[in-house]
XYZ file of N, CA, C and O in Angstrom:
844
model
N 2.924 41.251 -7.204
C 2.672 40.193 -6.213
C 3.881 40.246 -5.252
O 5.110 40.096 -5.623
N 3.528 40.269 -4.003
C 4.642 40.357 -2.934
C 4.909 38.884 -2.555
O 4.056 38.165 -2.040
N 6.167 38.404 -2.613
C 6.572 37.079 -2.304
C 7.010 36.964 -0.741
O 7.699 37.858 -0.296
N 6.394 36.111 -0.136
C 6.874 35.920 1.302
C 8.252 35.635 1.351
O 8.874 34.842 0.635
N 9.024 36.116 2.412
C 10.507 35.754 2.545
C 10.617 34.295 2.702
O 9.934 33.595 3.386
N 11.611 33.859 1.935
C 11.959 32.421 2.043
C 11.070 31.525 1.218
O 11.273 30.316 1.184
N 10.060 31.986 0.608
C 9.123 31.197 -0.207
C 9.756 30.465 -1.309
O 9.718 29.144 -1.480
N 10.655 31.158 -2.141
C 11.300 30.562 -3.247
C 12.345 29.408 -2.774
O 12.360 28.438 -3.337
N 13.066 29.727 -1.623
C 13.988 28.803 -1.142
C 13.163 27.543 -0.595
O 13.722 26.430 -0.685
N 12.106 27.881 -0.006
C 11.309 26.679 0.535
C 10.701 25.818 -0.578
O 10.909 24.586 -0.560
N 10.190 26.425 -1.626
C 9.710 25.657 -2.792
C 10.813 24.898 -3.477
O 10.640 23.783 -3.814
N 12.098 25.449 -3.516
C 13.114 24.703 -4.175
C 13.621 23.614 -3.242
O 13.928 22.502 -3.804
N 13.478 23.815 -1.949
C 13.957 22.711 -1.108
C 12.915 21.604 -1.150
O 13.329 20.327 -1.196
N 11.578 21.818 -1.229
C 10.582 20.805 -1.505
C 10.809 19.998 -2.793
O 10.654 18.801 -2.839
N 11.064 20.796 -3.764
C 11.293 20.291 -5.106
C 12.383 19.291 -5.119
O 12.375 18.164 -5.609
N 13.534 19.721 -4.613
C 14.718 18.815 -4.592
C 14.379 17.610 -3.681
O 14.877 16.470 -4.008
N 13.750 17.771 -2.634
C 13.438 16.701 -1.743
C 12.556 15.618 -2.453
O 12.775 14.407 -2.531
N 11.565 16.118 -3.190
C 10.732 15.198 -4.118
C 11.502 14.543 -5.161
O 11.353 13.345 -5.553
N 12.490 15.357 -5.725
C 13.376 14.760 -6.860
C 14.147 13.507 -6.312
O 14.291 12.489 -6.881
N 14.667 13.707 -5.108
C 15.458 12.687 -4.543
C 14.565 11.361 -4.229
O 14.916 10.263 -4.434
N 13.412 11.658 -3.671
C 12.450 10.654 -3.377
C 11.960 9.816 -4.643
O 11.854 8.663 -4.724
N 11.709 10.547 -5.667
C 11.308 9.956 -6.889
C 12.493 9.132 -7.544
O 12.245 8.074 -8.029
N 13.702 9.700 -7.400
C 14.822 8.828 -7.855
C 14.999 7.582 -6.964
O 15.365 6.505 -7.498
N 14.791 7.684 -5.751
C 14.978 6.490 -4.820
C 13.960 5.500 -5.113
O 14.133 4.343 -5.226
N 12.669 5.895 -5.404
C 11.650 4.921 -5.748
C 11.968 4.152 -6.976
O 11.835 2.891 -7.123
N 12.534 4.853 -8.041
C 12.943 4.297 -9.323
C 14.009 3.336 -9.121
O 14.187 2.174 -9.657
N 15.064 3.912 -8.343
C 16.233 3.047 -8.088
C 15.938 1.696 -7.296
O 16.501 0.530 -7.577
N 15.085 1.847 -6.357
C 14.700 0.670 -5.442
C 14.019 -0.376 -6.393
O 14.222 -1.717 -6.214
N 13.131 0.028 -7.187
C 12.566 -0.689 -8.123
C 13.487 -1.453 -9.060
O 13.327 -2.719 -9.466
N 14.613 -0.884 -9.470
C 15.495 -1.456 -10.446
C 16.674 -2.267 -9.579
O 16.985 -3.430 -10.171
N 17.138 -1.830 -8.599
C 18.188 -2.491 -7.916
C 17.952 -2.938 -6.543
O 18.736 -3.748 -5.935
N 16.790 -2.628 -5.908
C 16.594 -2.908 -4.516
C 17.291 -1.793 -3.705
O 18.279 -1.146 -4.097
N 16.902 -1.886 -2.361
C 17.424 -0.848 -1.508
C 18.993 -1.017 -1.264
O 19.759 -0.067 -1.342
N 19.402 -2.282 -1.073
C 20.770 -2.518 -0.786
C 21.558 -2.191 -2.097
O 22.766 -1.846 -1.876
N 21.017 -2.357 -3.240
C 21.884 -2.094 -4.424
C 21.936 -0.616 -4.780
O 22.670 -0.211 -5.738
N 21.158 0.152 -4.098
C 21.130 1.630 -4.361
C 22.345 2.353 -3.622
O 22.177 2.341 -2.296
N 23.121 3.074 -4.097
C 24.062 3.892 -3.518
C 23.753 5.357 -3.612
O 22.837 5.767 -4.460
N 24.330 6.110 -2.663
C 24.063 7.559 -2.793
C 24.571 8.193 -4.070
O 23.911 9.045 -4.590
N 25.596 7.684 -4.642
C 26.044 8.116 -5.960
C 24.992 7.779 -6.969
O 24.779 8.666 -7.935
N 24.329 6.788 -6.834
C 23.163 6.403 -7.780
C 21.993 7.532 -7.572
O 21.433 7.998 -8.562
N 21.726 7.849 -6.404
C 20.645 8.883 -6.169
C 21.153 10.236 -6.721
O 20.131 10.949 -7.254
N 22.445 10.586 -6.513
C 22.887 11.844 -7.148
C 22.782 11.779 -8.716
O 22.184 12.780 -9.227
N 23.102 10.665 -9.237
C 23.042 10.712 -10.770
C 21.599 10.710 -11.200
O 21.290 11.302 -12.349
N 20.744 10.027 -10.558
C 19.254 9.795 -10.941
C 18.537 11.218 -10.684
O 17.637 11.647 -11.584
N 18.835 11.854 -9.672
C 18.051 13.041 -9.220
C 18.799 14.315 -9.768
O 18.155 15.344 -9.839
N 20.127 14.203 -10.217
C 20.766 15.314 -10.690
C 21.159 16.237 -9.449
O 21.446 17.479 -9.850
N 21.164 15.888 -8.315
C 21.565 16.699 -7.090
C 22.740 16.144 -6.454
O 23.013 14.988 -6.561
N 23.362 17.006 -5.841
C 24.601 16.563 -5.085
C 24.412 15.745 -3.817
O 23.269 15.827 -3.242
N 25.392 15.032 -3.374
C 25.297 14.278 -2.092
C 24.865 15.175 -0.925
O 24.116 14.718 -0.045
N 25.320 16.421 -1.026
C 25.064 17.375 0.163
C 23.532 17.514 0.304
O 22.937 17.672 1.421
N 22.815 17.543 -0.858
C 21.373 17.753 -0.807
C 20.663 16.534 -0.094
O 19.767 16.685 0.642
N 21.189 15.392 -0.334
C 20.677 14.235 0.161
C 20.916 14.139 1.665
O 20.017 13.774 2.499
N 22.041 14.419 2.111
C 22.400 14.444 3.479
C 21.696 15.593 4.257
O 21.233 15.454 5.381
N 21.473 16.673 3.510
C 20.694 17.870 4.157
C 19.316 17.413 4.427
O 18.721 17.649 5.631
N 18.656 16.884 3.492
C 17.268 16.602 3.659
C 16.882 15.297 4.425
O 15.945 15.216 5.126
N 17.850 14.354 4.326
C 17.451 12.936 4.960
C 18.562 12.387 5.949
O 18.214 11.363 6.514
N 19.679 12.979 5.995
C 20.649 12.450 6.945
C 21.522 11.536 6.425
O 22.771 11.527 6.455
N 20.931 10.452 5.787
C 21.646 9.307 5.241
C 20.704 8.411 4.374
O 19.565 8.917 4.181
N 21.223 7.353 3.743
C 20.361 6.518 2.854
C 19.127 6.065 3.531
O 18.045 5.914 2.970
N 19.295 5.475 4.761
C 18.144 4.987 5.509
C 17.008 6.138 5.675
O 15.838 5.791 5.734
N 17.488 7.358 5.906
C 16.510 8.411 6.040
C 15.808 8.634 4.681
O 14.588 8.942 4.748
N 16.464 8.480 3.671
C 15.705 8.482 2.305
C 14.515 7.448 2.271
O 13.492 7.800 1.843
N 14.852 6.266 2.719
C 13.875 5.142 2.625
C 12.836 5.393 3.589
O 11.606 5.301 3.190
N 13.048 5.930 4.760
C 12.035 6.231 5.793
C 11.140 7.204 5.196
O 9.809 7.124 5.307
N 11.666 8.264 4.538
C 10.863 9.349 4.010
C 10.061 8.962 2.866
O 8.977 9.347 2.684
N 10.564 8.041 1.999
C 9.896 7.561 0.875
C 8.746 6.716 1.326
O 7.643 6.757 0.784
N 8.896 5.904 2.389
C 7.757 5.063 2.884
C 6.725 5.929 3.524
O 5.452 5.604 3.254
N 7.028 7.014 4.047
C 6.122 7.967 4.620
C 5.243 8.581 3.632
O 4.163 8.630 3.564
N 5.949 8.974 2.447
C 5.247 9.621 1.391
C 4.288 8.604 0.717
O 3.218 8.842 0.361
N 4.876 7.324 0.669
C 4.028 6.267 0.039
C 2.789 5.892 0.906
O 1.732 5.705 0.329
N 2.982 6.062 2.183
C 1.797 5.863 3.040
C 0.746 7.012 2.743
O -0.501 6.611 2.747
N 1.110 8.243 2.674
C 0.211 9.141 2.344
C -0.485 9.012 0.944
O -1.722 9.337 0.787
N 0.391 8.632 0.027
C -0.173 8.480 -1.390
C -1.163 7.336 -1.373
O -2.163 7.319 -2.058
N -0.870 6.202 -0.645
C -1.786 5.005 -0.555
C -3.156 5.476 0.031
O -4.147 5.058 -0.363
N -2.974 6.207 1.117
C -4.204 6.709 1.796
C -5.106 7.481 0.900
O -6.348 7.356 0.851
N -4.508 8.231 -0.052
C -5.250 9.100 -0.936
C -5.876 8.246 -2.067
O -6.938 8.450 -2.414
N -4.955 7.346 -2.501
C -5.385 6.520 -3.625
C -6.415 5.506 -3.437
O -7.369 5.232 -4.152
N -6.370 4.784 -2.189
C -7.196 3.700 -1.848
C -8.513 4.166 -1.362
O -8.760 5.014 -0.588
N -9.580 3.474 -1.893
C -10.968 3.731 -1.478
C -11.216 3.105 -0.188
O -10.471 2.231 0.198
N -12.063 3.702 0.643
C -12.503 3.078 1.944
C -13.649 2.218 1.828
O -14.570 2.617 0.935
N -13.821 1.136 2.366
C -15.086 0.307 2.285
C -16.226 1.105 2.669
O -17.301 0.838 2.116
N -16.134 2.149 3.514
C -17.285 2.892 3.908
C -17.879 3.664 2.689
O -18.997 4.188 2.771
N -17.077 3.976 1.644
C -17.566 4.713 0.317
C -18.710 3.871 -0.268
O -19.368 4.463 -1.122
N -18.825 2.600 0.177
C -19.760 1.700 -0.484
C -20.779 1.194 0.428
O -21.418 0.144 0.171
N -21.114 1.969 1.516
C -22.020 1.489 2.560
C -23.363 1.354 2.075
O -24.209 0.758 2.583
N -23.740 1.994 0.926
C -25.042 1.954 0.358
C -25.436 0.689 -0.333
O -26.476 0.438 -0.697
N -24.420 -0.174 -0.389
C -24.635 -1.505 -1.164
C -24.727 -2.606 -0.257
O -24.365 -2.567 0.913
N -25.425 -3.723 -0.597
C -25.582 -4.912 0.369
C -24.102 -5.420 0.614
O -23.218 -5.202 -0.257
N -23.904 -6.273 1.687
C -22.681 -6.500 2.106
C -21.645 -7.271 1.077
O -20.495 -6.810 0.904
N -22.175 -8.159 0.343
C -21.309 -8.706 -0.717
C -21.086 -7.819 -1.975
O -19.881 -7.890 -2.358
N -21.956 -7.128 -2.279
C -21.734 -6.071 -3.359
C -20.904 -5.069 -2.853
O -20.035 -4.529 -3.651
N -20.892 -4.697 -1.575
C -19.973 -3.594 -0.986
C -18.505 -4.146 -1.066
O -17.616 -3.472 -1.542
N -18.248 -5.437 -0.737
C -17.031 -5.965 -0.699
C -16.470 -6.005 -2.267
O -15.329 -5.532 -2.486
N -17.390 -6.416 -3.106
C -17.068 -6.522 -4.498
C -16.558 -5.196 -5.164
O -15.582 -4.957 -5.787
N -17.449 -4.107 -4.812
C -17.139 -2.752 -5.291
C -15.798 -2.128 -4.682
O -15.044 -1.667 -5.447
N -15.649 -2.388 -3.387
C -14.373 -1.792 -2.690
C -13.133 -2.565 -3.308
O -12.073 -1.914 -3.645
N -13.214 -3.896 -3.418
C -12.000 -4.805 -3.827
C -11.721 -4.329 -5.297
O -10.513 -4.301 -5.630
N -12.732 -4.315 -6.118
C -12.457 -3.954 -7.466
C -11.889 -2.545 -7.644
O -10.919 -2.393 -8.495
N -12.251 -1.579 -6.854
C -11.742 -0.216 -6.871
C -10.228 -0.242 -6.313
O -9.451 0.399 -6.932
N -10.046 -1.045 -5.253
C -8.796 -1.043 -4.703
C -7.786 -1.741 -5.745
O -6.634 -1.323 -6.034
N -8.168 -2.798 -6.284
C -7.303 -3.471 -7.378
C -7.059 -2.519 -8.603
O -5.908 -2.516 -9.074
N -7.997 -1.825 -9.011
C -7.828 -0.783 -10.130
C -6.782 0.217 -9.702
O -5.926 0.477 -10.463
N -6.753 0.649 -8.473
C -5.991 1.645 -8.025
C -4.499 1.081 -7.995
O -3.542 1.719 -8.322
N -4.289 -0.166 -7.561
C -3.102 -0.805 -7.540
C -2.571 -1.106 -8.890
O -1.304 -0.997 -9.169
N -3.457 -1.369 -9.810
C -2.910 -1.585 -11.215
C -2.377 -0.234 -11.808
O -1.539 -0.285 -12.673
N -2.885 0.858 -11.375
C -2.461 2.203 -11.760
C -1.037 2.584 -11.237
O -0.235 3.158 -11.829
N -0.913 2.003 -9.977
C 0.380 2.352 -9.272
C 0.943 1.171 -8.605
O 1.025 0.993 -7.505
N 1.413 0.022 -9.363
C 1.915 -1.172 -8.867
C 3.083 -0.971 -8.032
O 3.492 -1.870 -7.274
N 3.894 0.147 -8.205
C 5.219 0.332 -7.482
C 4.921 0.514 -6.038
O 5.858 0.262 -5.289
N 3.688 0.933 -5.671
C 3.460 1.180 -4.219
C 3.734 -0.200 -3.476
O 4.518 -0.189 -2.497
N 3.120 -1.211 -3.798
C 3.039 -2.504 -3.049
C 4.444 -3.149 -3.356
O 4.965 -3.977 -2.385
N 4.960 -2.983 -4.481
C 6.334 -3.615 -4.756
C 7.277 -3.106 -3.839
O 8.086 -3.721 -3.219
N 7.296 -1.802 -3.520
C 8.126 -1.118 -2.601
C 8.020 -1.630 -1.207
O 9.068 -1.962 -0.486
N 6.758 -1.741 -0.757
C 6.610 -2.211 0.644
C 7.039 -3.766 0.789
O 7.532 -4.022 1.709
N 6.615 -4.593 -0.257
C 6.996 -5.990 -0.111
C 8.476 -6.168 -0.100
O 9.116 -6.914 0.557
N 9.173 -5.301 -1.012
C 10.644 -5.326 -1.131
C 11.314 -4.983 0.189
O 12.294 -5.539 0.804
N 10.723 -3.869 0.993
C 11.318 -3.488 2.199
C 11.067 -4.464 3.340
O 11.835 -4.675 4.239
N 9.806 -5.072 3.267
C 9.285 -5.779 4.315
C 10.172 -6.977 4.480
O 10.229 -7.762 5.487
N 10.761 -7.483 3.422
C 11.610 -8.693 3.521
C 13.140 -8.402 3.538
O 13.924 -9.354 3.574
N 13.588 -7.146 3.473
C 14.883 -6.811 3.451
C 15.445 -6.535 4.818
O 14.681 -6.429 5.813
N 16.773 -6.573 4.903
C 17.432 -6.296 6.199
C 17.067 -4.890 6.928
O 17.127 -4.705 7.992
N 16.712 -3.968 6.050
C 16.355 -2.772 6.576
C 15.091 -2.619 7.384
O 14.674 -1.634 7.895
N 14.174 -3.751 7.195
C 12.902 -3.791 7.760
C 13.042 -3.643 9.376
O 11.944 -3.161 9.985
N 14.098 -3.955 9.916
C 14.271 -3.728 11.350
C 14.576 -2.376 11.829
O 14.586 -2.214 13.149
N 14.844 -1.642 11.043
C 15.207 -0.153 11.476
C 13.792 0.477 11.942
O 12.842 0.297 11.395
N 13.877 1.160 13.176
C 12.703 1.548 13.861
C 11.879 2.434 12.976
O 10.677 2.251 12.852
N 12.507 3.403 12.174
C 11.830 4.378 11.425
C 11.017 3.622 10.343
O 9.909 4.036 9.956
N 11.706 2.704 9.708
C 11.159 1.983 8.616
C 10.038 0.955 9.114
O 8.844 1.007 8.582
N 10.260 0.315 10.193
C 9.394 -0.617 10.698
C 8.026 0.102 11.098
O 6.892 -0.479 10.838
N 8.083 1.121 11.784
C 6.996 1.883 12.189
C 6.092 2.302 11.049
O 4.781 2.150 11.098
N 6.672 2.814 9.895
C 5.847 3.183 8.807
C 5.266 1.971 8.087
O 4.030 2.073 7.751
N 5.986 0.918 7.761
C 5.490 -0.242 7.266
C 4.324 -0.888 8.033
O 3.349 -1.291 7.500
N 4.519 -0.938 9.288
C 3.464 -1.542 10.225
C 2.249 -0.733 10.138
O 1.180 -1.203 10.072
N 2.357 0.524 10.065
C 1.174 1.404 10.036
C 0.395 1.354 8.711
O -0.743 1.168 8.676
N 1.094 1.191 7.603
C 0.467 0.896 6.387
C -0.213 -0.391 6.268
O -1.352 -0.570 5.808
N 0.447 -1.438 6.889
C -0.199 -2.783 6.781
C -1.370 -2.858 7.819
O -2.349 -3.549 7.491
N -1.270 -2.191 8.968
C -2.382 -2.246 9.809
C -3.454 -1.388 9.287
O -4.701 -1.997 9.504
N -3.402 -0.464 8.438
C -4.496 0.307 7.867
C -5.161 -0.582 6.698
O -6.328 -0.607 6.622
N -4.298 -1.317 5.900
C -4.785 -2.331 4.929
C -5.624 -3.366 5.668
O -6.720 -3.698 5.244
N -5.070 -3.882 6.734
C -5.827 -4.959 7.400
C -7.273 -4.342 8.064
O -8.298 -5.112 7.997
N -7.180 -3.186 8.547
C -8.455 -2.554 8.983
C -9.421 -2.427 7.965
O -10.662 -2.640 8.271
N -8.990 -2.281 6.751
C -9.952 -2.022 5.625
C -10.471 -3.426 5.270
O -11.706 -3.460 4.928
N -9.650 -4.380 5.226
C -10.212 -5.785 5.011
C -11.204 -6.183 5.999
O -12.310 -6.727 5.675
N -11.017 -5.900 7.227
C -11.878 -6.237 8.360
C -13.222 -5.515 8.162
O -14.321 -6.133 8.338
N -13.137 -4.170 7.844
C -14.249 -3.431 7.621
C -15.117 -3.964 6.471
O -16.307 -3.934 6.438
N -14.437 -4.432 5.363
C -15.164 -4.901 4.153
C -15.804 -6.337 4.398
O -16.861 -6.539 3.943
N -15.229 -7.039 5.264
C -15.604 -8.470 5.492
C -16.598 -8.661 6.724
O -17.563 -9.548 6.675
N -16.544 -7.753 7.580
C -17.344 -7.907 8.769
C -18.846 -7.987 8.556
O -19.584 -8.827 9.126
N -19.432 -7.122 7.711
C -20.898 -7.147 7.355
C -21.415 -8.518 6.710
O -22.531 -8.839 6.884
N -20.482 -9.168 6.099
C -20.808 -10.433 5.486
C -20.752 -11.615 6.453
O -21.624 -12.422 6.693
N -19.527 -11.730 7.205
C -19.331 -12.848 8.033
C -19.538 -12.548 9.540
O -19.587 -13.576 10.303
N -19.548 -11.393 10.019
C -19.628 -11.178 11.469
C -20.695 -10.069 11.689
O -20.365 -9.110 12.545
N -21.816 -10.034 11.022
C -22.900 -8.996 11.369
C -23.242 -9.189 12.941
O -23.543 -8.151 13.655
N -23.097 -10.402 13.376
C -23.324 -10.605 14.862
C -21.836 -10.882 15.395
O -21.255 -11.873 15.016
N -21.485 -10.018 16.094
C -20.001 -10.060 16.579
C -19.679 -11.254 17.572
O -19.208 -10.869 18.671
N -19.886 -12.379 17.217
C -19.499 -13.481 18.031
C -17.897 -13.771 17.808
O -17.409 -13.331 16.939
N -17.426 -14.346 18.896
C -15.986 -14.628 18.959
C -15.579 -15.427 17.639
O -14.521 -15.100 16.914
N -16.314 -16.413 17.248
C -15.993 -17.319 16.123
C -16.056 -16.435 14.754
O -15.224 -16.520 13.926
N -17.030 -15.625 14.679
C -17.165 -14.886 13.420
C -16.174 -13.798 13.356
O -15.628 -13.626 12.274
N -15.798 -13.174 14.450
C -14.770 -12.206 14.376
C -13.487 -12.779 14.017
O -12.523 -12.224 13.368
N -13.148 -14.088 14.604
C -11.958 -14.745 14.209
C -11.863 -15.158 12.714
O -10.820 -14.943 12.107
N -12.978 -15.492 12.320
C -13.055 -15.806 10.786
C -12.696 -14.606 9.940
O -11.951 -14.613 9.064
N -13.252 -13.522 10.296
C -12.967 -12.126 9.630
C -11.568 -11.785 9.639
O -10.887 -11.399 8.653
N -10.806 -11.959 10.824
C -9.512 -11.669 10.964
C -8.656 -12.623 10.059
O -7.687 -12.141 9.450
N -9.036 -14.016 10.044
C -8.212 -14.878 9.206
C -8.425 -14.440 7.820
O -7.444 -14.572 6.950
N -9.628 -14.172 7.227
C -9.856 -13.716 5.910
C -9.119 -12.398 5.582
O -8.703 -12.188 4.468
N -9.129 -11.529 6.495
C -8.397 -10.218 6.308
C -6.879 -10.528 6.062
O -6.242 -9.800 5.224
N -6.311 -11.435 6.824
C -4.903 -11.769 6.526
C -4.693 -12.390 5.275
O -3.662 -12.041 4.412
N -5.594 -13.147 4.825
C -5.477 -13.880 3.456
C -5.730 -12.820 2.362
O -5.008 -12.986 1.303
N -6.659 -11.884 2.568
C -6.835 -10.872 1.631
C -5.591 -10.000 1.392
O -5.131 -9.687 0.210
N -4.986 -9.589 2.469
C -3.724 -8.767 2.444
C -2.576 -9.548 1.754
O -1.799 -9.042 1.155
N -2.418 -10.890 2.162
C -1.489 -11.757 1.596
C -1.619 -11.872 0.074
O -0.646 -11.967 -0.808
N -2.959 -11.940 -0.491
C -3.202 -12.078 -1.841
C -2.662 -10.853 -2.627
O -1.977 -10.941 -3.545
N -2.933 -9.598 -2.072
C -2.477 -8.488 -2.688
C -0.853 -8.324 -2.627
O -0.233 -7.966 -3.611
N -0.242 -8.806 -1.503
C 1.159 -8.886 -1.470
C 1.773 -9.775 -2.599
O 2.711 -9.415 -3.220
N 1.188 -10.941 -2.661
C 1.535 -11.946 -3.648
C 1.463 -11.380 -5.060
O 2.234 -11.554 -5.960
N 0.341 -10.673 -5.256
C 0.185 -10.159 -6.657
C 1.118 -9.034 -6.961
O 1.322 -8.774 -8.246
N 1.754 -8.373 -6.050
C 2.703 -7.388 -6.248
C 3.937 -8.059 -6.864
O 4.496 -7.542 -7.724
N 4.200 -9.267 -6.561
C 5.251 -9.996 -7.143
C 4.918 -10.575 -8.380
O 5.691 -10.581 -9.355
N 3.740 -11.069 -8.482
C 3.162 -11.782 -9.764
C 3.036 -10.660 -10.782
O 3.404 -10.836 -12.041
N 2.670 -9.479 -10.456
C 2.506 -8.409 -11.472
C 3.995 -7.971 -11.912
O 4.062 -7.785 -13.165
N 4.908 -8.142 -11.167
C 6.328 -7.696 -11.559
C 6.934 -8.776 -12.431
O 7.531 -8.388 -13.442
N 6.808 -9.974 -12.116
C 7.374 -11.127 -12.914
C 6.481 -11.635 -13.951
O 7.127 -11.946 -15.073
N 5.316 -11.815 -13.723
C 4.439 -12.532 -14.697
C 3.425 -11.515 -15.360
O 2.628 -12.090 -16.094
N 3.443 -10.231 -15.085
C 2.487 -9.329 -15.582
C 1.001 -9.682 -15.442
O 0.187 -9.592 -16.228
N 0.737 -10.248 -14.188
C -0.543 -10.607 -13.802
C -1.260 -9.382 -12.969
O -0.611 -9.018 -11.960
N -2.175 -8.798 -13.485
C -2.793 -7.579 -12.941
C -3.566 -7.876 -11.654
O -4.044 -9.085 -11.517
N -3.708 -6.998 -10.795
C -4.622 -7.166 -9.648
C -6.044 -7.349 -10.049
O -6.780 -8.230 -9.582
N -6.565 -6.564 -10.955
C -7.954 -6.623 -11.445
C -8.265 -7.950 -12.038
O -9.457 -8.410 -12.002
N -7.328 -8.644 -12.691
C -7.620 -9.882 -13.281
C -7.966 -11.042 -12.319
O -8.568 -12.023 -12.726
N -7.631 -10.854 -10.954
C -8.000 -11.813 -9.962
C -9.088 -11.615 -9.224
O -9.502 -12.281 -8.321
N -9.807 -10.431 -9.542
C -10.951 -10.048 -8.640
C -12.069 -11.045 -8.672
O -12.541 -11.470 -7.637
N -12.448 -11.492 -9.816
C -13.634 -12.484 -9.983
C -13.205 -13.731 -9.303
O -14.112 -14.248 -8.659
N -12.117 -14.367 -9.401
C -11.756 -15.614 -8.685
C -11.808 -15.443 -7.275
O -12.442 -16.273 -6.568
N -11.404 -14.329 -6.664
C -11.250 -14.186 -5.272
C -12.738 -14.032 -4.746
O -13.071 -14.567 -3.797
N -13.546 -13.198 -5.458
C -14.873 -12.980 -5.000
C -15.821 -14.286 -5.070
O -16.660 -14.421 -4.279
N -15.485 -15.053 -6.064
C -16.070 -16.396 -6.139
C -15.846 -17.231 -4.973
O -16.828 -17.882 -4.426
N -14.554 -17.268 -4.408
C -14.302 -17.942 -3.281
C -15.022 -17.311 -2.043
O -15.551 -18.138 -1.139
N -15.131 -16.057 -1.902
C -15.853 -15.355 -0.871
C -17.355 -15.717 -0.917
O -17.941 -16.090 0.111
N -17.852 -15.646 -2.059
C -19.331 -15.954 -2.296
C -19.585 -17.455 -1.970
O -20.574 -17.726 -1.296
N -18.728 -18.365 -2.288
C -18.907 -19.708 -1.992
C -18.829 -19.933 -0.552
O -19.655 -20.715 -0.022
N -17.873 -19.257 0.193
C -17.763 -19.482 1.629
C -19.023 -18.847 2.301
O -19.673 -19.351 3.304
N -19.538 -17.691 1.771
C -20.707 -17.115 2.329
C -21.887 -17.980 1.965
O -22.775 -18.187 3.131
N -22.039 -18.529 0.986
C -23.155 -19.508 0.778
C -23.094 -20.695 1.701
O -24.086 -21.118 2.245
N -21.989 -21.162 1.912
C -21.698 -22.355 2.814
C -22.223 -22.088 4.257
O -22.678 -22.880 4.912
N -21.899 -20.827 4.584
C -22.291 -20.392 5.989
C -23.650 -19.849 6.093
O -23.970 -19.292 7.090
N -24.431 -19.837 4.916
C -25.734 -19.376 4.937
C -25.974 -17.952 5.048
O -26.892 -17.385 5.642
N -25.019 -17.200 4.532
C -25.106 -15.625 4.508
C -26.191 -15.290 3.490
O -26.208 -15.726 2.417
N -27.107 -14.400 3.959
C -28.216 -13.961 3.181
C -27.647 -13.115 1.914
O -26.719 -12.394 1.916
N -28.164 -13.549 0.781
C -27.775 -12.963 -0.495
C -26.611 -13.545 -1.177
O -26.288 -13.156 -2.271
N -26.065 -14.617 -0.552
C -24.859 -15.306 -1.179
C -25.346 -16.261 -2.341
O -24.664 -16.488 -3.219
């Protein structure tokens, strides 16, 4: 087998880059971003500081790259509401939210990282802010997509406004559960029935068919 020039070096570079990002994710979970030093990254990843600076420039570059990778992983992990389009609106929401919560239970570190970054001083860094905003906007769009067939099949201004408000609350619920899961060991999936009961109650109150 003929190896392309530079293939081994490229593979080694990608491996060391991933090792640093994996170390950063673990350290941020243990110490927070501010408590993580470059020396900690070196110790955790087994790589010299020169590798960190080569791949990322500085510690903030590590965080920006970690968030970017997290964004890609979340996109792969999370189901889209459109995957359940064959179901009636309320069942569609239930199937999507249940699948999303199951995914979050499998990898709770994703949202913990985002919540930790979103309230830290580094949130104002342009590279960090852009990635966090994109992830949160995608999550909001999924909530809107899941809720619209229930509460805004007729796209009136009032109905669309209700969906927007509920989407914000849904996203806030998962944000809060990221903290509860960390401190109280409350899983995302354990809250699915309670949240869906509230949605069904509101749907019934508004005369939604099938509620």
